[in-house]
Amino acid sequence: MVVGAGYTGLSAALHLAEAGRDVVVLESAEIGEGASGLNGGQVIAGVKHDPAVLEQLFEPALAVRLIATVGGAPQALYELVRRLQIDCALTTSGWIQPAGSPAALSVLRQRAADWAARGAPVRVLDAEAVERLTGSRIYCGGLFDARGGTVQPLAYARGLARAALRAGARIFARSPALRLEHAGSGYAVTTPGGAVRAEQVIVATNAYSGRLVPALRRSVVAVPSFQVASAPLSVELRRRILPGGQGASDTRRLLRYFRLDASGRFVLGTRGTYAKSPSLHAVQRHYRAVGEIFPELSGIGFDYHWGGLVAMTLDHLPHLHQLAPGLLAGLGYNGRGVAMATAMGRELALRALGAPAAELGFPVTAVKPVPLHAFSSVGVRATIQLLRLADAWTRRRVA
Ligand SMILES: Cc1cc2nc3c(=O)[nH]c(=O)nc-3n(C[C@H](O)[C@H](O)[C@H](O)COP(=O)(O)OP(=O)(O)OC[C@H]3O[C@@H](n4cnc5c(N)ncnc54)[C@H](O)[C@@H]3O)c2cc1C
């Protein structure tokens, strides 16, 4: 059984069903109603730590598997989309990380060299090249990662769900898992409509983890992020802004991520608020950000805004947990879950099918609570203010 119908849960269900297992997915809301249907759609290779750091953090054989998993996650997603014919406006023309300061650019130089030394198609861009690729003049250079791409996030989640159903999985929306208990050699999960028994349970609730497994909820900090989408841009603007169809996420401490969607809307996201509906002030800050990056978009009309929760971990790494025999969880993608959660779902399925830890692409780790977790939303609000000030300070120094 899988709890949660986002990329992690749906990818796990798909891989298990394709391996001939009887799979039930319980989703408290609708398919993709968590971060998987709400995100920026950027398919990004790697995690926050570059390969050389991962080699210091993990023993050699595990570091090799982890680097291959996180570096190969976009390609694995593209292969799934093509094999399963998922209609999700896939683009595979790369990902751009524009640098907001010379200090950030020197980090990107190292990052590019680190990945390139391992044969990955990653290179540094000068300011002119960033302007050519993005249309923005505010960056002093950047990084181009040819492994990246974009998807329409909800279409990708629904496509995974359809493929899992075709492979034999059963998905129950509006069916929250309320209680999880040992039952015989497996588990019983209670929902408002009845109980489901299963030999194995995969918990895939990420930033939306609630009381079902309290330790999981306490192992991540749920950080709000929200996006605005403009009216479709004119053909002339589309020729200048991201003409190659890449997604971009800049190097600010409160990073701004943006892309054009298939209908030519400019979509930009950055840290949001915990409020159900963002204040006018918060929305206007997003509009201002658009105008800062692309002055020609100042004053453009916006049609939509929406937000969701990102699961951050203290070590900036995704986690695959074996909570007990037959009880697995995967979460904590730190804003890179489109490719990473898809890969995690596959690895969770492999584990459930009996793969030893030594064959998995993510380390199997113990669940560690974030200290003072109950106060984390207060801490996140304070941190967002501090980072905002630090970004403004860097901008002033660079200008
Ligand atoms: C605004 C935003 C922008 C982002 N942009 C990007 C991006 O551009 N690129 C990128 O790589 N990543 C991005 N991310 C991160 C990415 O979206 C997530 O890492 C990824 O979607 C996580 O997938 P998931 O399946 O683990 O979790 P989710 O998609 O959040 O799914 C968890 C599901 O569990 C369900 N659930 C919770 N509790 C229960 C329960 N008790 N019973 C049943 N169901 C339950 C929830 O309803 C939810 O549907 C972004 C995230 C946000 C919020």
XYZ file of N, CA and C and ligand atoms in Angstrom, residues 2-10 26-44 153 172 175-178 204-212 223-227 249 257 259 269-270 306-311 330-342, ligand 1:
269
model
N 0.388 2.279 -0.688
C 1.119 3.540 -0.752
C 0.203 4.626 -0.190
N 0.742 5.493 0.650
C -0.031 6.620 1.176
C 0.508 7.899 0.528
N -0.342 8.576 -0.252
C 0.059 9.827 -0.897
C 0.176 9.637 -2.403
N -0.616 10.421 -3.166
C -0.577 10.313 -4.636
C 0.081 11.540 -5.249
N 1.345 11.757 -4.880
C 2.206 12.716 -5.578
C 3.216 11.893 -6.374
N 4.272 12.541 -6.847
C 5.245 11.818 -7.682
C 5.858 10.628 -6.931
N 6.197 10.814 -5.640
C 6.839 9.711 -4.905
C 5.915 8.500 -4.870
N 4.679 8.731 -4.391
C 3.745 7.619 -4.225
C 3.341 6.997 -5.554
N 3.107 7.856 -6.569
C 2.641 7.334 -7.860
C 3.752 6.576 -8.573
N -3.654 5.345 -1.298
C -4.626 6.183 -0.588
C -4.171 7.632 -0.680
N -5.064 8.499 -1.087
C -4.728 9.932 -1.202
C -5.807 10.731 -0.465
N -5.370 11.599 0.437
C -6.375 12.299 1.253
C -7.163 13.317 0.447
N -6.560 13.880 -0.612
C -7.270 14.882 -1.414
C -7.484 14.305 -2.820
N -6.944 14.999 -3.826
C -7.030 14.496 -5.205
C -5.625 14.159 -5.681
N -5.498 13.415 -6.768
C -4.182 13.079 -7.317
C -3.430 14.377 -7.637
N -2.204 14.478 -7.112
C -1.376 15.654 -7.414
C -1.786 16.910 -6.666
N -2.626 16.758 -5.638
C -3.078 17.983 -4.961
C -2.037 18.538 -3.980
N -1.003 17.759 -3.673
C 0.121 18.283 -2.889
C 1.075 19.013 -3.819
N 2.347 19.025 -3.468
C 3.336 19.780 -4.247
C 3.419 19.307 -5.700
N 3.082 18.027 -5.949
C 3.277 17.496 -7.307
C 2.388 18.158 -8.354
N 1.246 18.695 -7.928
C 0.406 19.385 -8.906
C 0.589 20.891 -8.875
N 1.464 21.370 -7.989
C 1.535 22.821 -7.732
C 2.888 23.424 -8.037
N 3.846 22.596 -8.452
C 5.239 23.077 -8.464
C 5.586 23.848 -9.740
N 6.880 24.220 -9.825
C 7.349 25.027 -10.944
C 7.655 24.219 -12.199
N 7.537 22.894 -12.122
C 7.707 22.058 -13.305
C 9.130 21.959 -13.828
N 10.112 22.384 -13.037
C 11.502 22.333 -13.514
C 12.117 20.978 -13.163
N 12.591 20.309 -14.192
C 13.212 18.998 -14.007
C 14.711 19.253 -13.837
N 15.217 19.035 -12.614
C 16.579 19.458 -12.296
C 17.405 18.250 -11.865
N 3.320 20.301 -14.346
C 3.416 19.425 -13.169
C 2.199 18.541 -12.906
N -7.238 5.434 -4.580
C -8.436 5.955 -3.919
C -8.185 7.400 -3.499
N -9.367 9.786 0.317
C -9.301 8.668 1.270
C -8.099 8.848 2.190
N -8.189 9.739 3.165
C -7.036 9.951 4.044
C -6.717 8.717 4.884
N -5.440 8.425 4.998
C -5.006 7.369 5.922
C -4.961 7.995 7.309
N -5.824 7.527 8.191
C -5.964 8.178 9.496
C -5.111 7.513 10.565
N 4.313 8.284 1.490
C 4.845 9.236 0.492
C 4.105 10.553 0.633
N 4.174 11.133 1.827
C 3.363 12.321 2.122
C 4.194 13.598 2.191
N 5.485 13.499 2.124
C 6.433 14.619 2.008
C 6.061 15.817 2.887
N 5.986 17.025 2.319
C 5.740 18.217 3.156
C 4.340 18.205 3.760
N 3.459 17.324 3.256
C 2.082 17.274 3.752
C 1.910 16.168 4.789
N 3.040 15.656 5.312
C 2.977 14.591 6.328
C 2.258 15.145 7.555
N 1.293 14.363 8.035
C 0.533 14.801 9.211
C 0.793 13.887 10.394
N -0.310 13.471 11.040
C -0.149 12.699 12.279
C 0.028 11.207 12.036
N -0.078 10.756 10.782
C -0.034 9.302 10.533
C 1.263 8.705 11.072
N 8.178 24.412 3.999
C 8.412 25.826 3.684
C 7.473 26.227 2.540
N 6.740 27.316 2.704
C 5.806 27.699 1.624
C 6.512 28.348 0.439
N 6.008 28.065 -0.738
C 6.526 28.697 -1.949
C 5.309 28.998 -2.812
N 5.280 30.151 -3.438
C 4.133 30.349 -4.342
C 4.523 31.033 -5.638
N 3.640 30.849 -6.621
C 3.953 31.261 -7.985
C 2.874 32.165 -8.550
N 16.398 28.765 -12.363
C 16.293 29.038 -10.920
C 17.558 29.776 -10.545
N 12.452 31.171 -9.281
C 12.479 30.198 -10.385
C 11.421 30.612 -11.399
N 9.866 30.178 -15.746
C 9.859 29.540 -17.068
C 8.647 30.052 -17.831
N 8.125 31.802 -9.423
C 7.857 31.447 -8.029
C 9.011 31.837 -7.147
N 8.690 32.054 -5.879
C 9.720 32.240 -4.847
C 9.051 31.917 -3.520
N -0.788 30.734 -7.041
C -1.070 29.547 -6.222
C 0.213 29.180 -5.486
N 0.077 28.367 -4.440
C 1.275 28.010 -3.673
C 1.180 26.618 -3.099
N 2.271 26.175 -2.519
C 2.313 24.854 -1.908
C 3.472 24.789 -0.929
N 3.680 23.592 -0.392
C 4.721 23.418 0.630
C 5.885 22.591 0.088
N 7.093 23.062 0.379
C 8.317 22.364 -0.018
C 8.891 21.715 1.243
N 9.298 20.445 1.163
C 9.876 19.764 2.339
C 11.395 19.935 2.333
N 9.735 7.945 1.822
C 10.708 8.726 1.043
C 10.240 10.162 0.992
N 11.133 11.080 1.311
C 10.717 12.503 1.356
C 11.931 13.428 1.442
N 11.645 14.753 1.376
C 12.678 15.752 1.640
C 13.509 16.098 0.418
N 12.832 16.642 -0.622
C 13.564 16.885 -1.880
C 14.080 18.309 -1.998
N 13.825 19.132 -0.998
C 14.392 20.490 -0.946
C 14.149 21.281 -2.231
N 12.939 21.154 -2.774
C 12.576 21.937 -3.965
C 13.044 21.340 -5.273
N 13.508 20.087 -5.244
C 13.953 19.450 -6.500
C 13.249 18.113 -6.718
N 11.983 18.062 -6.303
C 11.323 16.759 -6.285
C 10.749 16.287 -7.600
N 10.705 17.129 -8.636
C 10.071 16.631 -9.861
C 10.846 15.392 -10.335
N 12.140 15.556 -10.526
C 12.947 14.389 -10.931
C 13.252 13.489 -9.728
N 13.585 14.121 -8.574
C 14.088 13.328 -7.435
C 13.010 12.440 -6.811
N 11.761 12.953 -6.697
C 10.688 12.138 -6.104
C 10.331 10.981 -7.036
N 10.431 11.235 -8.350
C 10.163 10.152 -9.306
C 11.195 9.035 -9.100
C 5.410 25.921 -5.187
C 6.372 24.781 -5.394
C 7.261 24.832 -6.463
C 8.163 23.780 -6.672
N 8.931 23.789 -7.804
C 9.706 22.714 -8.094
C 10.400 22.669 -9.314
O 10.283 23.549 -10.171
N 11.209 21.585 -9.556
C 11.317 20.570 -8.652
O 12.072 19.619 -8.910
N 10.618 20.568 -7.489
C 9.796 21.604 -7.200
N 9.057 21.602 -6.063
C 9.122 20.415 -5.183
C 8.281 19.246 -5.740
O 7.033 19.719 -6.146
C 8.108 18.198 -4.634
O 9.366 17.834 -4.123
C 7.433 16.927 -5.143
O 6.228 17.233 -5.797
C 7.176 15.992 -3.957
O 6.366 14.935 -4.380
P 5.757 13.975 -3.289
O 4.946 12.962 -4.015
O 6.821 13.460 -2.398
O 4.842 14.896 -2.367
P 3.430 15.580 -2.713
O 3.249 15.806 -4.149
O 3.288 16.744 -1.804
O 2.402 14.447 -2.335
C 2.096 14.079 -1.016
C 0.648 13.636 -1.018
O 0.358 12.980 0.214
C -1.008 13.250 0.505
N -1.234 12.935 1.915
C -0.687 13.537 3.010
N -1.106 12.909 4.136
C -1.923 11.900 3.746
C -2.658 10.900 4.450
N -2.641 10.808 5.775
N -3.404 10.020 3.723
C -3.425 10.077 2.374
N -2.749 11.005 1.655
C -1.992 11.897 2.337
C -1.147 14.723 0.136
O -2.521 15.093 -0.056
C -0.322 14.803 -1.139
O -1.114 14.624 -2.302
C 8.174 22.653 -5.785
C 7.295 22.613 -4.709
C 6.394 23.664 -4.517
C 5.421 23.579 -3.379
